[in-house]
Amino acid sequence: VNLQTSVAGVALSSYLMNASGPKCTTAEELNIIGHSQAAAIVTKSCTFEARQGNPEPRYRDLPLGSIQSMGLPNLGYQAYLDMVPSLKAMGKPVVISISGFSIAENRTMVTAFQQSDADLLEVNFSCPNIPGKPQIAYDFEQTEAALSQLCQLGDKPIGIKLAPYFDMSHFESMAAIIKRYPVKFITCVNSIGNTLVIDPETESPVIKPKGGYGGLCGDYIKPIGLANVRAFRQLLGDDMGIIGVGGIKTGSDAFEYLLAGADAVQIATCFEKEGPSCFQRIEQELSDFMAKKGYQQLSDAKGKLKAL
Ligand SMILES: C=Cc1c(C(=O)O)[nH]c(=O)[nH]c1=O
């Protein structure tokens, strides 16, 4: 089955890539992604200065995924700017994730990457793990203010990484704002922020930052990711690039996101746990799954979730 696709006019050799977050902070980690079957190289969200991130333990594997409050550890945006040429040399699109602490910081970083050879800029509006910093995506006025400053800084497509929404009125409010700006793609969803996992033996949380509150990832959040992709596809129409993420670990998971309307998908927790072989495995499973149903290409099934 032909799994070629595109997001915001950038051609992708297949439907799957890594998600910003796991195993994409250092040049070595990004090289591994570049040499894997992943269709693009997506970087860890970068900040103006390098960061150590939150105190440990800040990550915990769970039976159906993980909880983490990494606190945006990264090398600082200049380091990723410097890496772009070597990442591009691996022959696949480079997606830079940007997560500044203010509109001014995001403006500076977006402007810098607009002058680089990066292909897509994914501005993260949804980091849930910085103590005292609310997620921009949950503040519609902040979102509007940010988009008014970040979308006209160059001709590289700008996308936003969204937090999960849980109310139809929020899907509608967010879609109305997005439609007012030249946002070329959205990535749905980030982890579910501020969840709490307790260990009844130690009678304490399983991670240290923020009293144990962290982002929930993996199987737990697939139904939320699917709902967000479907809602925004219906509200934003076919021209918006939509990247689905959340709980994908098999070909049929990826197919579910296709039915919901995703143009491409990102793999986070499964990549964290399984390593780079997950991309080839899931891609093969998706191809086999679609072939069995008689589909030849992604557009045969994209957005075609049937009514019951
Ligand atoms: C960019 C910071 C993020 C982090 C983090 O670095 O803690 N974790 C998430 O689940 N989502 C994020 O967006």
PDB file of C-alpha atoms in Angstrom, residues 68-186:
ATOM      1  CA  GLN A  68       6.304  12.233  32.815  1.00  0.00           C
ATOM      2  CA  SER A  69       7.170  15.742  33.863  1.00  0.00           C
ATOM      3  CA  MET A  70      10.490  16.234  32.076  1.00  0.00           C
ATOM      4  CA  GLY A  71      10.381  20.029  32.350  1.00  0.00           C
ATOM      5  CA  LEU A  72      11.602  20.764  28.813  1.00  0.00           C
ATOM      6  CA  PRO A  73      15.209  19.543  29.062  1.00  0.00           C
ATOM      7  CA  ASN A  74      16.912  20.560  25.789  1.00  0.00           C
ATOM      8  CA  LEU A  75      20.134  21.958  24.337  1.00  0.00           C
ATOM      9  CA  GLY A  76      18.751  25.446  23.616  1.00  0.00           C
ATOM     10  CA  TYR A  77      17.491  26.592  20.204  1.00  0.00           C
ATOM     11  CA  GLN A  78      20.881  27.641  18.832  1.00  0.00           C
ATOM     12  CA  ALA A  79      22.138  24.059  19.144  1.00  0.00           C
ATOM     13  CA  TYR A  80      19.253  22.810  17.000  1.00  0.00           C
ATOM     14  CA  LEU A  81      19.801  25.611  14.476  1.00  0.00           C
ATOM     15  CA  ASP A  82      23.397  24.424  14.188  1.00  0.00           C
ATOM     16  CA  MET A  83      22.254  20.804  13.690  1.00  0.00           C
ATOM     17  CA  VAL A  84      19.849  21.519  10.821  1.00  0.00           C
ATOM     18  CA  PRO A  85      22.392  21.036   7.970  1.00  0.00           C
ATOM     19  CA  SER A  86      23.522  17.625   9.267  1.00  0.00           C
ATOM     20  CA  LEU A  87      19.935  16.556   9.921  1.00  0.00           C
ATOM     21  CA  LYS A  88      18.905  17.634   6.410  1.00  0.00           C
ATOM     22  CA  ALA A  89      21.841  15.632   5.005  1.00  0.00           C
ATOM     23  CA  MET A  90      19.981  12.453   6.040  1.00  0.00           C
ATOM     24  CA  GLY A  91      17.475  13.105   3.258  1.00  0.00           C
ATOM     25  CA  LYS A  92      14.187  13.493   5.098  1.00  0.00           C
ATOM     26  CA  PRO A  93      12.147  16.522   6.257  1.00  0.00           C
ATOM     27  CA  VAL A  94      13.242  18.185   9.493  1.00  0.00           C
ATOM     28  CA  VAL A  95      10.527  19.348  11.892  1.00  0.00           C
ATOM     29  CA  ILE A  96      11.668  21.769  14.602  1.00  0.00           C
ATOM     30  CA  SER A  97       9.593  21.909  17.773  1.00  0.00           C
ATOM     31  CA  ILE A  98       9.708  25.285  19.537  1.00  0.00           C
ATOM     32  CA  SER A  99       8.471  25.959  23.076  1.00  0.00           C
ATOM     33  CA  GLY A 100       9.410  29.411  24.279  1.00  0.00           C
ATOM     34  CA  PHE A 101       8.395  30.872  27.649  1.00  0.00           C
ATOM     35  CA  SER A 102       7.008  34.038  26.065  1.00  0.00           C
ATOM     36  CA  ILE A 103       5.738  35.294  22.733  1.00  0.00           C
ATOM     37  CA  ALA A 104       8.960  37.294  22.398  1.00  0.00           C
ATOM     38  CA  GLU A 105      11.074  34.152  22.857  1.00  0.00           C
ATOM     39  CA  ASN A 106       8.936  32.230  20.381  1.00  0.00           C
ATOM     40  CA  ARG A 107       9.216  35.140  17.922  1.00  0.00           C
ATOM     41  CA  THR A 108      12.989  35.124  18.126  1.00  0.00           C
ATOM     42  CA  MET A 109      13.226  31.351  17.706  1.00  0.00           C
ATOM     43  CA  VAL A 110      10.647  31.116  14.902  1.00  0.00           C
ATOM     44  CA  THR A 111      12.402  33.946  13.049  1.00  0.00           C
ATOM     45  CA  ALA A 112      15.740  32.138  13.375  1.00  0.00           C
ATOM     46  CA  PHE A 113      14.351  28.836  12.095  1.00  0.00           C
ATOM     47  CA  GLN A 114      12.564  30.635   9.246  1.00  0.00           C
ATOM     48  CA  GLN A 115      16.048  31.470   7.977  1.00  0.00           C
ATOM     49  CA  SER A 116      17.280  27.882   8.380  1.00  0.00           C
ATOM     50  CA  ASP A 117      16.856  24.875   6.104  1.00  0.00           C
ATOM     51  CA  ALA A 118      14.216  23.269   8.377  1.00  0.00           C
ATOM     52  CA  ASP A 119      11.012  22.115   6.679  1.00  0.00           C
ATOM     53  CA  LEU A 120       8.239  22.504   9.274  1.00  0.00           C
ATOM     54  CA  LEU A 121       8.050  24.532  12.496  1.00  0.00           C
ATOM     55  CA  GLU A 122       5.852  22.975  15.196  1.00  0.00           C
ATOM     56  CA  VAL A 123       5.211  25.598  17.873  1.00  0.00           C
ATOM     57  CA  ASN A 124       4.351  23.869  21.122  1.00  0.00           C
ATOM     58  CA  PHE A 125       1.361  25.500  22.810  1.00  0.00           C
ATOM     59  CA  SER A 126       0.868  22.670  25.236  1.00  0.00           C
ATOM     60  CA  CYS A 127       3.790  21.858  27.533  1.00  0.00           C
ATOM     61  CA  PRO A 128       2.042  20.928  30.810  1.00  0.00           C
ATOM     62  CA  ASN A 129       5.146  20.485  32.962  1.00  0.00           C
ATOM     63  CA  ILE A 130       6.663  23.886  33.708  1.00  0.00           C
ATOM     64  CA  PRO A 131       5.755  24.826  37.284  1.00  0.00           C
ATOM     65  CA  GLY A 132       3.793  28.059  37.243  1.00  0.00           C
ATOM     66  CA  LYS A 133       3.427  28.171  33.430  1.00  0.00           C
ATOM     67  CA  PRO A 134      -0.081  27.478  32.112  1.00  0.00           C
ATOM     68  CA  GLN A 135      -0.511  25.716  28.773  1.00  0.00           C
ATOM     69  CA  ILE A 136      -1.071  28.386  26.083  1.00  0.00           C
ATOM     70  CA  ALA A 137      -3.513  26.050  24.318  1.00  0.00           C
ATOM     71  CA  TYR A 138      -5.905  26.291  27.290  1.00  0.00           C
ATOM     72  CA  ASP A 139      -5.926  30.101  27.171  1.00  0.00           C
ATOM     73  CA  PHE A 140      -7.697  31.217  24.001  1.00  0.00           C
ATOM     74  CA  GLU A 141      -6.628  34.861  24.352  1.00  0.00           C
ATOM     75  CA  GLN A 142      -2.963  33.870  24.754  1.00  0.00           C
ATOM     76  CA  THR A 143      -3.293  31.532  21.773  1.00  0.00           C
ATOM     77  CA  GLU A 144      -4.712  34.328  19.628  1.00  0.00           C
ATOM     78  CA  ALA A 145      -2.002  36.763  20.754  1.00  0.00           C
ATOM     79  CA  ALA A 146       0.721  34.198  20.005  1.00  0.00           C
ATOM     80  CA  LEU A 147      -0.621  33.307  16.547  1.00  0.00           C
ATOM     81  CA  SER A 148      -0.884  36.987  15.611  1.00  0.00           C
ATOM     82  CA  GLN A 149       2.860  37.289  16.300  1.00  0.00           C
ATOM     83  CA  LEU A 150       4.212  33.989  14.985  1.00  0.00           C
ATOM     84  CA  CYS A 151       2.515  33.204  11.667  1.00  0.00           C
ATOM     85  CA  GLN A 152       3.954  35.878   9.376  1.00  0.00           C
ATOM     86  CA  LEU A 153       7.690  35.589  10.121  1.00  0.00           C
ATOM     87  CA  GLY A 154       8.642  33.718   6.941  1.00  0.00           C
ATOM     88  CA  ASP A 155       7.347  31.282   4.336  1.00  0.00           C
ATOM     89  CA  LYS A 156       8.064  28.018   6.160  1.00  0.00           C
ATOM     90  CA  PRO A 157       4.817  26.381   7.280  1.00  0.00           C
ATOM     91  CA  ILE A 158       3.955  27.022  10.918  1.00  0.00           C
ATOM     92  CA  GLY A 159       2.036  24.397  12.876  1.00  0.00           C
ATOM     93  CA  ILE A 160       0.887  24.256  16.471  1.00  0.00           C
ATOM     94  CA  LYS A 161       1.114  21.331  18.921  1.00  0.00           C
ATOM     95  CA  LEU A 162      -2.163  21.316  20.789  1.00  0.00           C
ATOM     96  CA  ALA A 163      -3.174  20.090  24.201  1.00  0.00           C
ATOM     97  CA  PRO A 164      -6.107  17.666  24.247  1.00  0.00           C
ATOM     98  CA  TYR A 165      -9.535  19.301  24.494  1.00  0.00           C
ATOM     99  CA  PHE A 166     -12.501  17.630  26.143  1.00  0.00           C
ATOM    100  CA  ASP A 167     -15.434  19.883  25.303  1.00  0.00           C
ATOM    101  CA  MET A 168     -17.117  20.604  21.940  1.00  0.00           C
ATOM    102  CA  SER A 169     -17.190  24.340  22.683  1.00  0.00           C
ATOM    103  CA  HIS A 170     -13.405  24.264  23.104  1.00  0.00           C
ATOM    104  CA  PHE A 171     -12.909  22.519  19.748  1.00  0.00           C
ATOM    105  CA  GLU A 172     -15.116  25.201  18.170  1.00  0.00           C
ATOM    106  CA  SER A 173     -13.389  28.149  19.920  1.00  0.00           C
ATOM    107  CA  MET A 174      -9.940  26.852  19.001  1.00  0.00           C
ATOM    108  CA  ALA A 175     -10.902  26.152  15.389  1.00  0.00           C
ATOM    109  CA  ALA A 176     -12.351  29.666  15.045  1.00  0.00           C
ATOM    110  CA  ILE A 177      -9.055  31.166  16.245  1.00  0.00           C
ATOM    111  CA  ILE A 178      -6.899  28.922  14.037  1.00  0.00           C
ATOM    112  CA  LYS A 179      -8.959  29.873  10.973  1.00  0.00           C
ATOM    113  CA  ARG A 180      -8.032  33.520  11.494  1.00  0.00           C
ATOM    114  CA  TYR A 181      -4.293  32.885  11.009  1.00  0.00           C
ATOM    115  CA  PRO A 182      -2.132  31.165   8.361  1.00  0.00           C
ATOM    116  CA  VAL A 183      -1.571  28.092  10.533  1.00  0.00           C
ATOM    117  CA  LYS A 184      -0.671  25.329   8.045  1.00  0.00           C
ATOM    118  CA  PHE A 185      -0.905  22.293  10.349  1.00  0.00           C
ATOM    119  CA  ILE A 186      -1.865  21.207  13.821  1.00  0.00           C
TER     120      ILE A 186
END
